[in-house]
Short mmCIF file of N, CA and C in Angstrom, two decimals:
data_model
loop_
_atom_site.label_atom_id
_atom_site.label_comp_id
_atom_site.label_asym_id
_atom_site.label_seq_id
_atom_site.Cartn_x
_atom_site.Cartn_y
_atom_site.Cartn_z
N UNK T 218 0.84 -1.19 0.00
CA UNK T 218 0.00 0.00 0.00
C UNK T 218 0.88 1.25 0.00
N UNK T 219 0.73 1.99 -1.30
CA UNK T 219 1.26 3.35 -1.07
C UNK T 219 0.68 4.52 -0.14
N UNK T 220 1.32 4.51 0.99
CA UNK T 220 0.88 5.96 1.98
C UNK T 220 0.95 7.79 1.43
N UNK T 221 0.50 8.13 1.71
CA UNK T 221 0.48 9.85 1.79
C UNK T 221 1.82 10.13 1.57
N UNK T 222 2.58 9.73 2.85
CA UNK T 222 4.13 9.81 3.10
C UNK T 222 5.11 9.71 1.50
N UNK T 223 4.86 8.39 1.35
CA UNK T 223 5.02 7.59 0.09
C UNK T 223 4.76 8.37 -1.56
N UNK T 224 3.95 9.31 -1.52
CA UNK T 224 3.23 9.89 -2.33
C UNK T 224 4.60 11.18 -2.53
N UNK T 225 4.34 11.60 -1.13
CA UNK T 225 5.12 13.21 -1.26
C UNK T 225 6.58 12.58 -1.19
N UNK T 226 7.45 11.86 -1.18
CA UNK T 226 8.27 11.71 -0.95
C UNK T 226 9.29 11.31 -1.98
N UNK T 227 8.61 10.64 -3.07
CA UNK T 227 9.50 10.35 -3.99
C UNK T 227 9.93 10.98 -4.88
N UNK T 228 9.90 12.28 -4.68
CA UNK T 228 10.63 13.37 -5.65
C UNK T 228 11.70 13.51 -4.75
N UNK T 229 12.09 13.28 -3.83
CA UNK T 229 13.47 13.24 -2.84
C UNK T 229 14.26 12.20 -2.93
N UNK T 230 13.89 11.41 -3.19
CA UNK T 230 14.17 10.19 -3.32
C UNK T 230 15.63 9.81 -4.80
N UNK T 231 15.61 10.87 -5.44
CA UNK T 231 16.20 10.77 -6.93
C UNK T 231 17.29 9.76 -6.72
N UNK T 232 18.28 8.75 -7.26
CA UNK T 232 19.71 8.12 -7.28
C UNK T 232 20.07 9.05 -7.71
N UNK T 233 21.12 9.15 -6.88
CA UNK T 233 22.78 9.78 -7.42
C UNK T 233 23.92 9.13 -7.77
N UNK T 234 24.73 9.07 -8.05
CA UNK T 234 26.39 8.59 -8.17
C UNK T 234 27.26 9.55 -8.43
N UNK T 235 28.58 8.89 -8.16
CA UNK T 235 29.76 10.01 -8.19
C UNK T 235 30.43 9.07 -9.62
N UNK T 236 30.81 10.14 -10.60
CA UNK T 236 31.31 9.38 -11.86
C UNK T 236 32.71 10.53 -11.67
N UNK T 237 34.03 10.24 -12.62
CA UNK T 237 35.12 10.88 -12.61
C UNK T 237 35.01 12.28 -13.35
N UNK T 238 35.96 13.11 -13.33
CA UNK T 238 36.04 14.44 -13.58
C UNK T 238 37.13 14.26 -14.63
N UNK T 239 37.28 14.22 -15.99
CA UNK T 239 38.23 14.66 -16.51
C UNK T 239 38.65 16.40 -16.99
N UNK T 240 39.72 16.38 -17.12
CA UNK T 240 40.48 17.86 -17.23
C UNK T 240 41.03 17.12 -18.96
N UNK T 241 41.19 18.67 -19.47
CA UNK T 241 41.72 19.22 -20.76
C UNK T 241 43.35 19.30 -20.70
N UNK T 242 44.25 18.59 -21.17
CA UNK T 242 45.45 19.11 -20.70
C UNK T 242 46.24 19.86 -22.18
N UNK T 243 47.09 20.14 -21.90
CA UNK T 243 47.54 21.29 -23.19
C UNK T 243 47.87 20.80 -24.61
N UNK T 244 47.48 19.80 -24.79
CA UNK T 244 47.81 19.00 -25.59
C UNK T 244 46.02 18.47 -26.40
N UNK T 245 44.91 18.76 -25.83
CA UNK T 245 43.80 18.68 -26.67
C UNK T 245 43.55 17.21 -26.01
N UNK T 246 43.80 16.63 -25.29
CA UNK T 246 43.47 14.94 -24.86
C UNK T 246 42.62 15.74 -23.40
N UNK T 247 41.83 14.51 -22.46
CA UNK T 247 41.13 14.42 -21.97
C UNK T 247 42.00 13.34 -20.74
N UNK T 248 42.25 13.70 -19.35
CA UNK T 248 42.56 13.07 -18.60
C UNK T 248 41.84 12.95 -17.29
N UNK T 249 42.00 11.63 -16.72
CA UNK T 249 40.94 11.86 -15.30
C UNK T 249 42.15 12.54 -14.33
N UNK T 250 41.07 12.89 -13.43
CA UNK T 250 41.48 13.70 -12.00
C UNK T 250 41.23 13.04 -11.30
N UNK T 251 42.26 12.70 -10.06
CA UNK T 251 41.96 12.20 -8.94
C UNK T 251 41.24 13.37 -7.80
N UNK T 252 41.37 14.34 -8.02
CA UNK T 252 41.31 15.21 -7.09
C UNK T 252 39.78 16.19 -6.39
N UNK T 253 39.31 15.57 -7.57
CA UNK T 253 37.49 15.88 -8.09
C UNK T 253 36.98 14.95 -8.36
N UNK T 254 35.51 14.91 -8.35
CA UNK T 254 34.30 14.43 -7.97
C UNK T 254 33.20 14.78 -8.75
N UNK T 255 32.65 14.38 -9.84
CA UNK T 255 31.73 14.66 -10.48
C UNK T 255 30.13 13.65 -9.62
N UNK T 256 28.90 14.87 -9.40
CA UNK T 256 27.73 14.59 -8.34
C UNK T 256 26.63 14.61 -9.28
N UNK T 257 25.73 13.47 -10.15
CA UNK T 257 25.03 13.15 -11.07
C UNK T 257 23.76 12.31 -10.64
N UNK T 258 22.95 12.90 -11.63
CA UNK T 258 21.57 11.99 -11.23
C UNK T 258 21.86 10.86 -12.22
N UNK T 259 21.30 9.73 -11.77
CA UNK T 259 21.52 8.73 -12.02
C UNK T 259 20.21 8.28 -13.45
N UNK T 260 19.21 9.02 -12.20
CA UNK T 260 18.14 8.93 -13.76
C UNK T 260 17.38 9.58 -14.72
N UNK T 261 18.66 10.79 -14.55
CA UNK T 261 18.51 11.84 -15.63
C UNK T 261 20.18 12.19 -16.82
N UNK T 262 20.80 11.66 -15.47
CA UNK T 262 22.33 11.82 -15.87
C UNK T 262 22.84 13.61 -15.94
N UNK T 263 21.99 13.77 -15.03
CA UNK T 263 22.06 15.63 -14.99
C UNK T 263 22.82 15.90 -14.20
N UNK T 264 24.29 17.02 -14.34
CA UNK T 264 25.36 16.65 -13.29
C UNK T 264 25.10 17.60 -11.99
N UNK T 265 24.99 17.52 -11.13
CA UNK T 265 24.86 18.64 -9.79
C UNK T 265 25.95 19.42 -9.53
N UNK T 266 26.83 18.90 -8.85
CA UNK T 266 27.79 19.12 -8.14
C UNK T 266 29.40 18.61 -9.26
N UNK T 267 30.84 19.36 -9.01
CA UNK T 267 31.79 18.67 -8.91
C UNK T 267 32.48 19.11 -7.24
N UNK T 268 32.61 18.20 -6.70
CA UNK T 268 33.69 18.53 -5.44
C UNK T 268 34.49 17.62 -5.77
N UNK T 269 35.61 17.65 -4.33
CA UNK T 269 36.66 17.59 -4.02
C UNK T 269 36.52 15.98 -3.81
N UNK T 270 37.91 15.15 -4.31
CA UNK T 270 37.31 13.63 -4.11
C UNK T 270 36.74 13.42 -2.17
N UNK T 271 37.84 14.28 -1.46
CA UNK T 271 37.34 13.84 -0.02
C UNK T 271 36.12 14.42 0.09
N UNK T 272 35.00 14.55 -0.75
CA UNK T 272 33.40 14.74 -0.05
C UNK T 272 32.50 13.46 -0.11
N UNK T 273 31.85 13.28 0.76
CA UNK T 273 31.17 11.99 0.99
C UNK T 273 29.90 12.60 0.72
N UNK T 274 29.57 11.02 -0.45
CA UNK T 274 28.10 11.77 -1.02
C UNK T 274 27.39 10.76 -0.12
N UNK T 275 26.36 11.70 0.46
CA UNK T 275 25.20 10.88 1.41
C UNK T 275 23.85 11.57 0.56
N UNK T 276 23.00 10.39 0.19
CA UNK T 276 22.30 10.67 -0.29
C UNK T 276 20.53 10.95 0.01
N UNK T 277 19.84 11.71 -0.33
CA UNK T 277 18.71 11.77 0.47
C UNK T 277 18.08 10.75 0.42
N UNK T 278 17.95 9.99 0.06
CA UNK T 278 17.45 8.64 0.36
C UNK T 278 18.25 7.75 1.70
N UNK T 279 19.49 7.94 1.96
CA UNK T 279 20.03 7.69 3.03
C UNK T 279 19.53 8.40 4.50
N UNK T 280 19.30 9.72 4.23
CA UNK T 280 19.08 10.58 5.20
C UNK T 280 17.66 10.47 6.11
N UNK T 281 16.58 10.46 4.59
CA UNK T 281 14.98 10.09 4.56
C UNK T 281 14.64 8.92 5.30
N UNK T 282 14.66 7.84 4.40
CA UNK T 282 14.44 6.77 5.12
C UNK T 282 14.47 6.51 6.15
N UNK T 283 15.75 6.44 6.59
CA UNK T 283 16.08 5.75 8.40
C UNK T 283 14.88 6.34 9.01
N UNK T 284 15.12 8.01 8.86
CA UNK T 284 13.86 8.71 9.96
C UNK T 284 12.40 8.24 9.75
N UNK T 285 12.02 8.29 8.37
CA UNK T 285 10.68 7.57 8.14
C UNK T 285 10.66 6.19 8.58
N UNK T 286 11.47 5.29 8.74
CA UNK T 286 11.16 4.17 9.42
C UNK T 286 11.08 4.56 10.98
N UNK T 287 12.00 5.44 11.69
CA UNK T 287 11.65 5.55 12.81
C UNK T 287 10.07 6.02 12.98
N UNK T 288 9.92 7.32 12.43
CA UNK T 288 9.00 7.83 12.40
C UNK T 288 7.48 6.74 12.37
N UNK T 289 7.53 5.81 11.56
CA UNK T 289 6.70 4.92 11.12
C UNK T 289 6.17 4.31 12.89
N UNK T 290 6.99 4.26 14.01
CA UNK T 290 7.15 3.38 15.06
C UNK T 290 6.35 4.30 15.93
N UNK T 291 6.12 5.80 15.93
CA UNK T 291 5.80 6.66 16.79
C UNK T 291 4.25 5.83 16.85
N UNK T 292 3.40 7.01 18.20
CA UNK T 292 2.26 6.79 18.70
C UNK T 292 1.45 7.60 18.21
N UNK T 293 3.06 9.28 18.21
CA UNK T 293 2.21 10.57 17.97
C UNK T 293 1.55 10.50 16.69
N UNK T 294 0.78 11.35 16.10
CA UNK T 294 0.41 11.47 14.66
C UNK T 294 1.90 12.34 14.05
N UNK T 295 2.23 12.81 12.97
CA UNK T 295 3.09 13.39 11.87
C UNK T 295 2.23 13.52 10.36
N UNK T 296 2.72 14.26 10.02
CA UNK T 296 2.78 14.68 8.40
C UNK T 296 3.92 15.47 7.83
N UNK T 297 4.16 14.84 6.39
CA UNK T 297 4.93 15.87 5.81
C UNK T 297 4.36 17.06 5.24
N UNK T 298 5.14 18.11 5.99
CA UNK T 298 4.82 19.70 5.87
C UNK T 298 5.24 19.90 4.65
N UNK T 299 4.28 20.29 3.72
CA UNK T 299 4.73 21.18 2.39
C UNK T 299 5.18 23.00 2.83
N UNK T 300 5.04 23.43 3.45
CA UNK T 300 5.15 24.38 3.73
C UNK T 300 6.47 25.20 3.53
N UNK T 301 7.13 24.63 4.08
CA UNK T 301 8.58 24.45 4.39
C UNK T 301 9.77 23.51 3.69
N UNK T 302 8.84 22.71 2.83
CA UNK T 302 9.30 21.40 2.35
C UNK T 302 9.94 21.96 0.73
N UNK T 303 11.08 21.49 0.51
CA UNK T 303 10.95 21.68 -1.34
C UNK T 303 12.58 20.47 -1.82
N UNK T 304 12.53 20.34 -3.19
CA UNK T 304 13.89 19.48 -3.36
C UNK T 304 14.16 20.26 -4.95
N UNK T 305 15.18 20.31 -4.55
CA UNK T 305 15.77 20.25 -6.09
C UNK T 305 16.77 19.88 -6.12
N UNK T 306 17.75 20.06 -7.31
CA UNK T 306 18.52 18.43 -7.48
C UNK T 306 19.56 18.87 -6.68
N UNK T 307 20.10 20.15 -6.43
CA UNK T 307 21.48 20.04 -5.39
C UNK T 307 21.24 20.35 -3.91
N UNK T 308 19.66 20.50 -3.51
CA UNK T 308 19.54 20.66 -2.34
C UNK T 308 18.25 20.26 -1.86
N UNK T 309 18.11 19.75 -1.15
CA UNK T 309 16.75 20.01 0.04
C UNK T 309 16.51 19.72 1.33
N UNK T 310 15.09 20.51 1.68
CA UNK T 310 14.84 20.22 3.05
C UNK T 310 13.47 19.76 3.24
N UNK T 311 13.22 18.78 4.10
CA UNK T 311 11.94 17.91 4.09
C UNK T 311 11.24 18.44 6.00
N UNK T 312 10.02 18.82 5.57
CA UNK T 312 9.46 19.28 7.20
C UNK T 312 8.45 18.19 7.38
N UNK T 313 9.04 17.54 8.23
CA UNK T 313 7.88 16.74 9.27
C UNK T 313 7.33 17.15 10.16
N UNK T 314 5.96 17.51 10.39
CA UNK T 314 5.62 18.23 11.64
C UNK T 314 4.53 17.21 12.73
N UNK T 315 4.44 17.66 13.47
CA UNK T 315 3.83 16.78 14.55
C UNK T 315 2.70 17.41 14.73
N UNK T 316 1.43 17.30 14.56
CA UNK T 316 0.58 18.75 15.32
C UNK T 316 0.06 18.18 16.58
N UNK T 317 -0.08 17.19 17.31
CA UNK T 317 -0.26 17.26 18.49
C UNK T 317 0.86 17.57 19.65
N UNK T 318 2.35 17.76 19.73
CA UNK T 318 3.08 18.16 20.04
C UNK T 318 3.37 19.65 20.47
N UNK T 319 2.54 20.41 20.84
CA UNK T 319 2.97 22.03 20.67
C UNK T 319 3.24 22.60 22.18
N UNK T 320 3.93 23.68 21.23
CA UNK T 320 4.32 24.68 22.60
C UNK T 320 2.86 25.61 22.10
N UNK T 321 2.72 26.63 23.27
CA UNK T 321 2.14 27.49 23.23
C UNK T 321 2.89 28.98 24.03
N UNK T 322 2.52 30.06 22.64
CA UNK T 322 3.26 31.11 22.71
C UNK T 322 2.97 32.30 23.42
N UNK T 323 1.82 32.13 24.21
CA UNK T 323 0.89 33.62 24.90
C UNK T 323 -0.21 33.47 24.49
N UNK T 324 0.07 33.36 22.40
CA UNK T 324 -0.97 33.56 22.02
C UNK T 324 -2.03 32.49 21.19
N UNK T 325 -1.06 31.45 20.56
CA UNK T 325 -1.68 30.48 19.93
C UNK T 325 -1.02 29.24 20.16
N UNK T 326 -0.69 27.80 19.96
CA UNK T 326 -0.53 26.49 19.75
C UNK T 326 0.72 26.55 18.67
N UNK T 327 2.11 26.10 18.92
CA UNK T 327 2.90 25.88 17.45
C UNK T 327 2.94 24.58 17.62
N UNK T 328 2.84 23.87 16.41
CA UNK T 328 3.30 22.07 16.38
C UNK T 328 4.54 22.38 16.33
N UNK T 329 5.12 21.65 16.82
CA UNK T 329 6.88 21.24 16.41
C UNK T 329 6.81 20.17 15.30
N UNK T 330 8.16 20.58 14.39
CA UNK T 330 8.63 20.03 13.25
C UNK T 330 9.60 19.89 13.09
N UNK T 331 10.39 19.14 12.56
CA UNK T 331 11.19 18.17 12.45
C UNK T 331 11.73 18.17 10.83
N UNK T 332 12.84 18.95 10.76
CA UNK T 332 13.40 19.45 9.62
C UNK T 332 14.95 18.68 8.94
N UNK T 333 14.62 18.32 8.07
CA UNK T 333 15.62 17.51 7.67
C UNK T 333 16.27 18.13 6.64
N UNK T 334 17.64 18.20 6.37
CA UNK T 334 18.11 19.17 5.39
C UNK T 334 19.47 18.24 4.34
N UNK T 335 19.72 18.15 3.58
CA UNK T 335 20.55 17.81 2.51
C UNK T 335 21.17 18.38 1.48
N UNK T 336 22.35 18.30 0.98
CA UNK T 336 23.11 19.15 -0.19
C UNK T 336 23.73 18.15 -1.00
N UNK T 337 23.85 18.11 -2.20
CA UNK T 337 24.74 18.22 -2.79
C UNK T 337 25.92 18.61 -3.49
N UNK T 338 25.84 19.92 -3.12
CA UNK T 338 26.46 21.07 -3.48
C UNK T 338 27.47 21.60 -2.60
N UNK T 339 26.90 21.55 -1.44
CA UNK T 339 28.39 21.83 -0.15
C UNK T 339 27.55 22.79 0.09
N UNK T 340 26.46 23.42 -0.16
CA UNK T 340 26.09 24.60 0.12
C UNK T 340 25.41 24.49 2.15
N UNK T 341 24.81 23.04 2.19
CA UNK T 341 24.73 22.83 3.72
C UNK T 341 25.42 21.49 3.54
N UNK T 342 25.54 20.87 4.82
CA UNK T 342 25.59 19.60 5.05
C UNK T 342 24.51 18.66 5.60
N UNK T 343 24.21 17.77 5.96
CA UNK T 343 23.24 16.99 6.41
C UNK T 343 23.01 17.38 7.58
N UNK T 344 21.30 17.71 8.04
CA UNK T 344 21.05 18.18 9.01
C UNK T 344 19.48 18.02 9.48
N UNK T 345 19.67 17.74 10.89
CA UNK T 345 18.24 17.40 11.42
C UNK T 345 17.86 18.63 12.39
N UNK T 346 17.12 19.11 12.59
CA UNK T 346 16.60 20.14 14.11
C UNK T 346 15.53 20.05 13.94
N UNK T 347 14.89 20.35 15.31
CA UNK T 347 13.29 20.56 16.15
C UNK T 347 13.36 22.07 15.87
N UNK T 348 12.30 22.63 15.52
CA UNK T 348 11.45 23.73 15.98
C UNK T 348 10.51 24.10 14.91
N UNK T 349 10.32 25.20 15.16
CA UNK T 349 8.90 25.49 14.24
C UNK T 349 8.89 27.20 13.85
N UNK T 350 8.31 27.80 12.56
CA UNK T 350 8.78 28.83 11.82
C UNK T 350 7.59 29.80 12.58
N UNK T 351 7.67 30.53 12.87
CA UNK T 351 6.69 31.70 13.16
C UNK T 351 7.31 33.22 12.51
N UNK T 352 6.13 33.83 12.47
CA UNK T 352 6.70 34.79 11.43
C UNK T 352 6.70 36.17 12.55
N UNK T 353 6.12 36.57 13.57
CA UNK T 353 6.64 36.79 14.45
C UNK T 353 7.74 37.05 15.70
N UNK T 354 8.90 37.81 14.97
CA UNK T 354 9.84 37.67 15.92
C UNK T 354 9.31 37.67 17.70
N UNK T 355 8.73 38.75 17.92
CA UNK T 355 8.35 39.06 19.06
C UNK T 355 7.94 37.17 19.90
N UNK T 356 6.98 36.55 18.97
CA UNK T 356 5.94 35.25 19.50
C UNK T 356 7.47 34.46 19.59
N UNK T 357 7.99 34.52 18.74
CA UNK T 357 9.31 33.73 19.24
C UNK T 357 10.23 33.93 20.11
N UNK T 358 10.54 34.79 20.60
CA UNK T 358 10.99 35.34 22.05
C UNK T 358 9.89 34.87 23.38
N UNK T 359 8.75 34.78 22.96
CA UNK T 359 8.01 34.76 24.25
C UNK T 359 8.15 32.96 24.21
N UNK T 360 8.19 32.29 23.35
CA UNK T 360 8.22 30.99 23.16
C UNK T 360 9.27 30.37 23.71
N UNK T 361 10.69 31.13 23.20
CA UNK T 361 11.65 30.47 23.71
C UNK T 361 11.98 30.52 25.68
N UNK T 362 11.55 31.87 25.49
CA UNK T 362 11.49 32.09 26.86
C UNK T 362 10.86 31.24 28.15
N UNK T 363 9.54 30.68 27.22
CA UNK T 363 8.59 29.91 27.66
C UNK T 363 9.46 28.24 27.96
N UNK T 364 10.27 28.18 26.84
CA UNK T 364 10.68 26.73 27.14
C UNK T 364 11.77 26.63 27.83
N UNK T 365 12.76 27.99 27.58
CA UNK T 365 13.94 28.10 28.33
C UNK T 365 13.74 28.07 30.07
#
C-alpha cells in the first residue's frame, strides 16, 4: 500500500552517483582527475555538483528513510509539511511536523517540526533540528522564553 508519506516523498528520493572528472590538458586529450568528484543523477544523468574527491556523497534517500522508518514506530500522529518542504537536485529540506506536540506562545498552539536538510552542493551539510517557523519575531521570544 502506497501511503500519503510515500506519495510526497518520492521526488526526494532521486539516485545519485559520483562518476570521474576529466580535465583538458595542453595537448587537446582528456585526462581523469583524482582530485574531483563529479555529483550526477543517475536517472537523468544531470550533473549537480563537482567537489573535491574527499566529499562523501550521502544521499537523500540515506538521510529520509532511516527517519521515516523511525517515524513509522511513533504513537504521535506526523505529516509531511509542504510548507517548508521543497527538493531540487542540489539541495533540500523535508518538514515533518507533529501537530499534536505544541508549545504554546501567549498567544496560539505551534506544532513542532522536524526538519531535515541535505546538499549536494556543499552549500549545507546533512542536518536534522526541532522547531517550528513563526513569522513573528516578538511570538518567538516569548516561546523560547517559555521553554527556556
Amino acid at each position: 500500500m502506497i501511503t500519503e508519506a510515500d506519495k510526497k516523498l518520492w521526488k526526494f528520493l532521486f539516485p545519485v552517483t559520483e562518476r570521474e572528472v576529466l580535465y583538458m590538458h595542453e595537448n587537446g586529450h582528456f585526462f581523469p582527475t583524482e582530485r574531483y568528484k563529479a555529483i550526477v543523477r543517475e536517472d537523468n544523468d544531470q550533473l549537480i555538483a563537482v567537489q573535491k574527491s574527499s566529499y562523501k556523497l550521502v544521499s537523500n534517500a540515506e538521510v529520509i528513510k532511516p527517519v521515516m522508518d523511525q517515524l513509522s514506530d511513533l504513537t504521535t500522529d506526523w505529516y509531511i509539511d509542504d510548507s517548508h518542504s521543497f527538493v531540487e537536485n542540489n539541495r533540500m529540506r523535508l518538514q515533518v511536523t507533529f501537530p499534536e506536540l505544541t508549545f504554546n506562545d501567549g498567544d496560539s498552539d505551534i506544532s513542532l517540526s522536524l526538519f531535515i536538510h541535505n546538499s549536494y552542493d556543499s552549500s549545507e551539510g546533512v542536518r536534522m533540528c526541532l522547531g517550528r517557523y513563526k513569522r513573528d519575531m516578538l511570538k518567538w521570544q516569548r516561546l523560547w522564553r517559555s521553554i527556556g
